[in-house]
């Protein structure tokens, strides 16, 4: 099984994740052929390793397949474990709760859910990072539900550790 990992500017990732019928109606031929933009110059391992990160409210996109308390647990785990994964990746980094922290990188954990809870279906986990200069970069990866389920209580740790390893 080949794991797909992508590191792309957030604007491009957002355009790629639009539903097919919406993008087909709204897209002009010129938009469909726009080349991928380069990663920001500030996107370096040295910078990220000492940065301050603010984890914003996580988002679940797609069908709501979980009940209220289960969904709240998943969202809490996404927030907590994405920050912990960044701290494990960059021990010199700071995880802050102050959303207006000057110079902080804002991180939004996103989970695109599949249409049903079947082991072979895939979900996409993503970290959307907004640099203080305004540049946005997303790191995303697909996982089968079976792969995630096998990690049970540590599922969010597993997913966000995989994403953090893709950072420079």
XYZ file of N, CA and C in Angstrom:
504
model
N 0.837 -1.163 0.000
C 0.000 0.000 0.000
C 0.889 1.236 0.000
N 0.650 2.149 -0.883
C 1.437 3.362 -0.990
C 0.688 4.503 -0.305
N 1.353 5.194 0.619
C 0.768 6.319 1.313
C 1.024 7.562 0.481
N -0.029 8.339 0.282
C 0.105 9.564 -0.485
C 0.276 10.732 0.470
N 1.344 11.486 0.270
C 1.602 12.661 1.089
C 1.778 13.840 0.158
N 1.175 14.942 0.567
C 1.288 16.140 -0.254
C 1.654 17.321 0.621
N 2.504 18.198 0.098
C 2.861 19.448 0.735
C 2.633 20.509 -0.325
N 1.550 21.274 -0.172
C 1.169 22.229 -1.202
C 0.641 23.504 -0.549
N 0.687 24.612 -1.286
C 0.062 25.822 -0.772
C -1.428 25.572 -0.519
N -1.957 26.154 0.538
C -3.334 25.898 0.954
C -4.343 26.277 -0.131
N -4.094 27.346 -0.868
C -5.041 27.758 -1.900
C -5.202 26.667 -2.956
N -4.102 26.038 -3.326
C -4.166 24.961 -4.306
C -4.886 23.754 -3.730
N -4.603 23.421 -2.470
C -5.242 22.268 -1.850
C -6.746 22.487 -1.735
N -7.154 23.683 -1.364
C -8.574 23.991 -1.261
C -9.252 23.807 -2.617
N -8.617 24.279 -3.669
C -9.192 24.132 -5.009
C -9.304 22.663 -5.408
N -8.336 21.852 -5.017
C -8.365 20.443 -5.366
C -9.422 19.660 -4.600
N -9.787 20.146 -3.409
C -10.721 19.413 -2.572
C -12.177 19.811 -2.767
N -12.452 20.764 -3.636
C -13.839 21.141 -3.896
C -14.585 19.974 -4.527
N -15.857 19.805 -4.201
C -16.624 18.732 -4.835
C -16.606 18.869 -6.347
N -16.608 17.743 -7.032
C -16.463 17.721 -8.484
C -17.530 18.552 -9.186
N -18.783 18.444 -8.770
C -19.827 19.180 -9.475
C -19.695 20.680 -9.277
N -19.260 21.121 -8.094
C -19.097 22.545 -7.852
C -17.916 23.098 -8.636
N -16.801 22.385 -8.632
C -15.621 22.895 -9.317
C -15.813 22.881 -10.827
N -16.552 21.905 -11.337
C -16.786 21.842 -12.771
C -17.636 23.024 -13.228
N -18.598 23.450 -12.400
C -19.451 24.573 -12.761
C -18.724 25.907 -12.624
N -17.888 26.034 -11.596
C -17.275 27.323 -11.292
C -15.930 27.545 -11.971
N -15.324 26.518 -12.492
C -13.971 26.634 -13.006
C -13.961 27.032 -14.482
N -13.111 27.975 -14.824
C -12.913 28.319 -16.224
C -11.711 27.532 -16.720
N -11.531 27.373 -18.026
C -10.366 26.651 -18.531
C -9.046 27.244 -18.032
N -8.958 28.566 -17.878
C -7.718 29.173 -17.411
C -7.415 28.759 -15.968
N -8.448 28.676 -15.132
C -8.239 28.258 -13.749
C -7.817 26.801 -13.674
N -8.353 25.984 -14.535
C -8.064 24.551 -14.492
C -6.602 24.270 -14.837
N -5.944 25.182 -15.558
C -4.580 24.938 -15.998
C -3.554 25.776 -15.240
N -3.962 26.419 -14.146
C -3.035 27.234 -13.374
C -1.992 26.338 -12.723
N -0.695 26.623 -12.910
C 0.343 25.790 -12.299
C 0.378 25.983 -10.783
N 0.903 24.989 -10.089
C 1.043 25.072 -8.640
C 1.999 26.204 -8.290
N 1.679 26.926 -7.237
C 2.559 28.010 -6.809
C 3.667 27.443 -5.924
N 4.763 28.155 -5.862
C 5.916 27.710 -5.083
C 5.634 27.871 -3.589
N 6.343 27.098 -2.792
C 6.230 27.220 -1.343
C 6.865 28.529 -0.906
N 6.376 29.125 0.181
C 6.934 30.401 0.646
C 8.403 30.275 1.042
N 9.141 31.359 0.870
C 10.564 31.370 1.227
C 10.757 31.132 2.722
N 9.789 31.539 3.542
C 9.889 31.389 4.997
C 9.623 29.949 5.451
N 9.290 29.069 4.537
C 8.954 27.684 4.859
C 10.239 26.869 4.950
N 10.940 27.000 6.078
C 12.199 26.288 6.272
C 12.169 25.533 7.596
N 12.962 24.482 7.661
C 13.056 23.707 8.889
C 13.574 24.530 10.051
N 14.546 25.400 9.775
C 15.110 26.245 10.832
C 14.036 27.152 11.435
N 13.224 27.718 10.591
C 12.172 28.617 11.085
C 11.105 27.846 11.834
N 10.652 26.740 11.253
C 9.578 25.968 11.868
C 10.008 25.343 13.191
N 11.300 25.020 13.331
C 11.764 24.322 14.529
C 11.769 25.203 15.779
N 11.726 26.517 15.619
C 11.719 27.413 16.780
C 10.481 28.299 16.813
N 9.516 28.014 15.987
C 8.326 28.856 15.870
C 7.375 28.660 17.041
N 6.477 29.620 17.179
C 5.352 29.493 18.091
C 4.147 29.101 17.250
N 3.445 28.060 17.675
C 2.274 27.558 16.961
C 1.029 27.767 17.807
N -0.031 28.232 17.173
C -1.330 28.341 17.818
C -2.260 27.368 17.101
N -2.782 26.393 17.833
C -3.687 25.412 17.247
C -5.096 25.986 17.315
N -5.669 26.227 16.150
C -7.022 26.774 16.060
C -8.044 25.637 16.148
N -9.319 25.999 16.154
C -10.371 24.987 16.244
C -10.278 24.013 15.084
N -10.219 22.711 15.390
C -10.166 21.710 14.323
C -11.486 21.655 13.560
N -11.400 21.145 12.342
C -12.587 21.060 11.482
C -12.745 19.649 10.943
N -14.001 19.193 10.905
C -14.336 17.936 10.233
C -15.182 18.310 9.032
N -14.732 17.873 7.853
C -15.403 18.198 6.610
C -15.940 16.903 6.017
N -17.176 16.925 5.555
C -17.772 15.732 4.976
C -18.941 15.257 5.811
N -19.427 14.067 5.518
C -20.584 13.546 6.252
C -20.286 13.425 7.752
N -21.272 13.781 8.560
C -21.132 13.663 10.010
C -21.539 12.244 10.394
N -20.553 11.379 10.587
C -20.813 9.969 10.864
C -20.725 9.641 12.345
N -20.434 10.643 13.168
C -20.255 10.408 14.598
C -21.328 11.126 15.398
N -21.683 10.551 16.533
C -22.619 11.201 17.443
C -21.947 12.369 18.145
N -22.728 13.138 18.892
C -22.238 14.354 19.534
C -21.021 14.178 20.401
N -21.057 13.247 21.373
C -19.915 13.094 22.281
C -18.717 12.478 21.563
N -18.957 11.567 20.609
C -17.849 10.988 19.843
C -17.178 12.053 18.978
N -17.996 12.891 18.365
C -17.428 13.950 17.531
C -16.639 14.928 18.383
N -17.141 15.282 19.551
C -16.421 16.189 20.441
C -15.088 15.572 20.862
N -15.071 14.269 21.123
C -13.822 13.586 21.500
C -12.812 13.620 20.369
N -13.277 13.407 19.145
C -12.378 13.432 17.991
C -11.813 14.838 17.796
N -12.653 15.851 17.892
C -12.182 17.234 17.728
C -11.172 17.605 18.822
N -11.440 17.184 20.051
C -10.483 17.446 21.149
C -9.149 16.759 20.865
N -9.206 15.510 20.409
C -7.970 14.767 20.102
C -7.220 15.425 18.948
N -7.944 15.922 17.950
C -7.293 16.589 16.824
C -6.522 17.818 17.306
N -7.133 18.607 18.158
C -6.485 19.822 18.667
C -5.257 19.453 19.509
N -5.459 18.583 20.471
C -4.392 18.212 21.407
C -3.240 17.499 20.695
N -3.573 16.496 19.893
C -2.540 15.646 19.305
C -1.823 16.300 18.132
N -2.464 17.241 17.439
C -1.732 17.960 16.388
C -0.664 18.851 17.021
N -0.992 19.509 18.125
C 0.001 20.317 18.837
C 1.123 19.465 19.404
N 0.757 18.315 19.986
C 1.775 17.411 20.533
C 2.691 16.879 19.430
N 2.142 16.580 18.265
C 2.953 16.081 17.148
C 3.941 17.155 16.679
N 3.494 18.409 16.621
C 4.400 19.503 16.242
C 5.515 19.656 17.277
N 5.181 19.519 18.546
C 6.183 19.641 19.607
C 7.176 18.482 19.565
N 6.696 17.274 19.227
C 7.619 16.139 19.089
C 8.532 16.339 17.878
N 7.984 16.883 16.798
C 8.777 17.119 15.588
C 9.800 18.224 15.811
N 9.359 19.276 16.501
C 10.206 20.441 16.753
C 10.263 20.705 18.263
N 11.152 20.042 18.989
C 11.224 20.221 20.445
C 11.461 21.672 20.875
N 12.059 22.485 20.012
C 12.313 23.884 20.342
C 11.138 24.800 20.066
N 10.063 24.263 19.542
C 8.877 25.059 19.225
C 8.051 25.301 20.481
N 7.173 26.287 20.391
C 6.260 26.605 21.483
C 4.837 26.430 20.973
N 4.008 25.752 21.755
C 2.587 25.624 21.431
C 1.854 26.594 22.344
N 1.155 27.547 21.753
C 0.488 28.605 22.511
C -1.027 28.482 22.369
N -1.722 28.985 23.364
C -3.190 29.036 23.294
C -3.659 30.447 22.973
N -2.734 31.387 22.858
C -3.053 32.784 22.597
C -3.196 33.000 21.090
N -4.430 33.085 20.613
C -4.690 33.199 19.172
C -4.146 34.481 18.562
N -3.870 35.498 19.377
C -3.339 36.753 18.829
C -1.852 36.895 19.099
N -1.193 35.797 19.413
C 0.245 35.785 19.669
C 0.989 36.302 18.441
N 1.763 37.363 18.624
C 2.495 37.985 17.505
C 3.535 37.019 16.953
N 3.560 36.895 15.649
C 4.557 36.068 14.981
C 4.286 34.573 15.023
N 3.123 34.170 15.516
C 2.805 32.740 15.626
C 2.300 32.186 14.296
N 2.556 30.917 14.105
C 2.005 30.187 12.966
C 0.680 29.585 13.421
N -0.384 29.922 12.727
C -1.703 29.399 13.069
C -1.921 28.081 12.340
N -2.351 27.074 13.101
C -2.519 25.726 12.572
C -3.974 25.300 12.745
N -4.583 24.864 11.655
C -5.939 24.322 11.711
C -5.891 22.861 11.307
N -6.159 21.949 12.252
C -6.257 20.529 11.896
C -7.596 20.290 11.182
N -7.546 19.580 10.060
C -8.750 19.322 9.268
C -8.824 17.830 8.980
N -10.027 17.285 9.080
C -10.259 15.887 8.772
C -11.392 15.807 7.763
N -11.085 15.310 6.562
C -12.118 15.083 5.538
C -12.595 13.650 5.700
N -13.854 13.500 6.067
C -14.390 12.184 6.388
C -14.910 11.473 5.141
N -14.879 10.141 5.151
C -15.423 9.378 4.020
C -16.950 9.345 4.097
N -17.556 8.744 3.107
C -19.021 8.707 3.028
C -19.651 7.668 3.956
N -18.862 6.719 4.445
C -19.357 5.680 5.349
C -18.194 5.164 6.187
N -18.518 4.477 7.272
C -17.480 3.918 8.135
C -17.169 2.490 7.713
N -16.501 2.365 6.582
C -16.073 1.069 6.057
C -14.552 1.029 6.054
N -13.947 -0.092 6.457
C -12.498 -0.142 6.679
C -11.639 0.247 5.486
N -12.106 0.028 4.277
C -11.289 0.306 3.095
C -11.435 1.740 2.592
N -12.403 2.473 3.117
C -12.563 3.857 2.690
C -11.474 4.720 3.313
N -11.210 5.839 2.666
C -10.108 6.704 3.098
C -10.627 8.018 3.657
N -9.885 8.528 4.609
C -10.099 9.879 5.094
C -8.821 10.653 4.810
N -8.945 11.949 4.735
C -7.777 12.797 4.520
C -7.592 13.671 5.743
N -6.435 13.586 6.335
C -6.083 14.463 7.447
C -5.163 15.542 6.893
N -5.303 16.728 7.450
C -4.552 17.860 6.918
C -4.223 18.830 8.052
N -3.097 19.462 7.944
C -2.751 20.599 8.788
C -2.651 21.809 7.872
N -3.501 22.787 8.085
C -3.427 24.044 7.344
C -2.654 25.029 8.205
N -1.514 25.471 7.711
C -0.654 26.381 8.467
C -0.651 27.748 7.807
N -0.889 28.778 8.601
C -0.835 30.152 8.115
C 0.341 30.831 8.793
N 1.322 31.224 7.982
C 2.513 31.898 8.488
C 2.165 33.344 8.846
N 2.928 33.959 9.741
C 2.645 35.345 10.130
C 2.626 36.313 8.948
N 3.380 35.998 7.892
C 3.415 36.864 6.706
C 2.159 36.722 5.849
N 1.295 35.772 6.192
C 0.053 35.569 5.449
C 0.085 34.391 4.495
N 1.258 33.820 4.240
C 1.351 32.648 3.372
C 0.684 31.465 4.048
N 0.022 30.628 3.232
C -0.642 29.443 3.769
C -0.102 28.201 3.082
N 0.160 27.171 3.893
C 0.648 25.895 3.389
C -0.153 24.802 4.079
N -0.508 23.765 3.320
C -1.220 22.620 3.878
C -0.398 21.362 3.688
N -0.410 20.530 4.714
C 0.227 19.228 4.662
C -0.893 18.226 4.849
N -1.097 17.355 3.856
C -2.192 16.401 3.939
C -1.770 15.004 3.552
N -2.512 14.037 4.056
C -2.235 12.645 3.739
C -3.527 11.843 3.854
N -3.668 10.849 2.979
C -4.813 9.945 3.035
C -4.479 8.740 3.910
N -5.475 8.288 4.653
C -5.362 7.100 5.489
C -6.618 6.261 5.301
N -6.476 4.948 5.273
C -7.687 4.119 5.286
C -8.220 4.121 6.710
N -9.511 3.921 6.846
C -10.094 3.851 8.178
C -9.502 2.694 8.971
N -9.156 1.611 8.277
C -8.568 0.463 8.953
C -7.226 0.834 9.578
N -6.382 1.554 8.842
C -5.090 1.984 9.388
C -5.274 2.828 10.642
N -6.216 3.741 10.602
C -6.461 4.616 11.745
C -7.041 3.813 12.910
N -7.995 2.943 12.616
C -8.647 2.140 13.655
C -7.650 1.269 14.411
N -6.659 0.759 13.736
C -5.683 -0.112 14.379
C -4.920 0.596 15.505
N -4.896 1.908 15.501
C -4.198 2.672 16.538
C -5.124 3.074 17.683
N -6.388 2.758 17.568
C -7.419 2.987 18.586
C -7.246 4.309 19.334
N -6.953 4.287 20.618
C -6.883 5.512 21.422
C -5.760 6.444 20.972
N -4.793 5.925 20.249
C -3.670 6.725 19.770
C -3.825 7.121 18.297
N -5.028 7.004 17.762
C -5.253 7.259 16.334
C -4.855 8.676 15.927
N -5.280 9.673 16.682
C -4.948 11.054 16.325
C -3.444 11.294 16.441
N -2.806 10.714 17.454
C -1.348 10.820 17.565
C -0.679 10.253 16.328
N -1.124 9.083 15.912
C -0.557 8.431 14.730
C -0.710 9.324 13.493
N -1.925 9.806 13.254
C -2.205 10.610 12.066
C -1.357 11.879 12.060
N -1.342 12.618 13.159
C -0.622 13.892 13.165
C 0.891 13.713 13.243
N 1.361 12.605 13.812
C 2.800 12.317 13.736
C 3.215 12.072 12.289
N 2.373 11.371 11.536
C 2.672 11.134 10.125
C 2.747 12.454 9.360
N 1.820 13.365 9.648
C 1.831 14.666 8.966
C 3.039 15.501 9.390
N 3.340 15.504 10.677
C 4.474 16.310 11.173
C 5.788 15.843 10.567
N 5.912 14.548 10.298
C 7.142 14.034 9.688
C 7.337 14.571 8.276
N 6.293 15.065 7.658
C 6.391 15.588 6.286
C 6.820 17.047 6.253
N 6.896 17.676 7.414
C 7.314 19.074 7.470
C 8.835 19.158 7.317
N 9.340 20.284 6.805
C 10.795 20.397 6.629
C 11.551 20.377 7.947
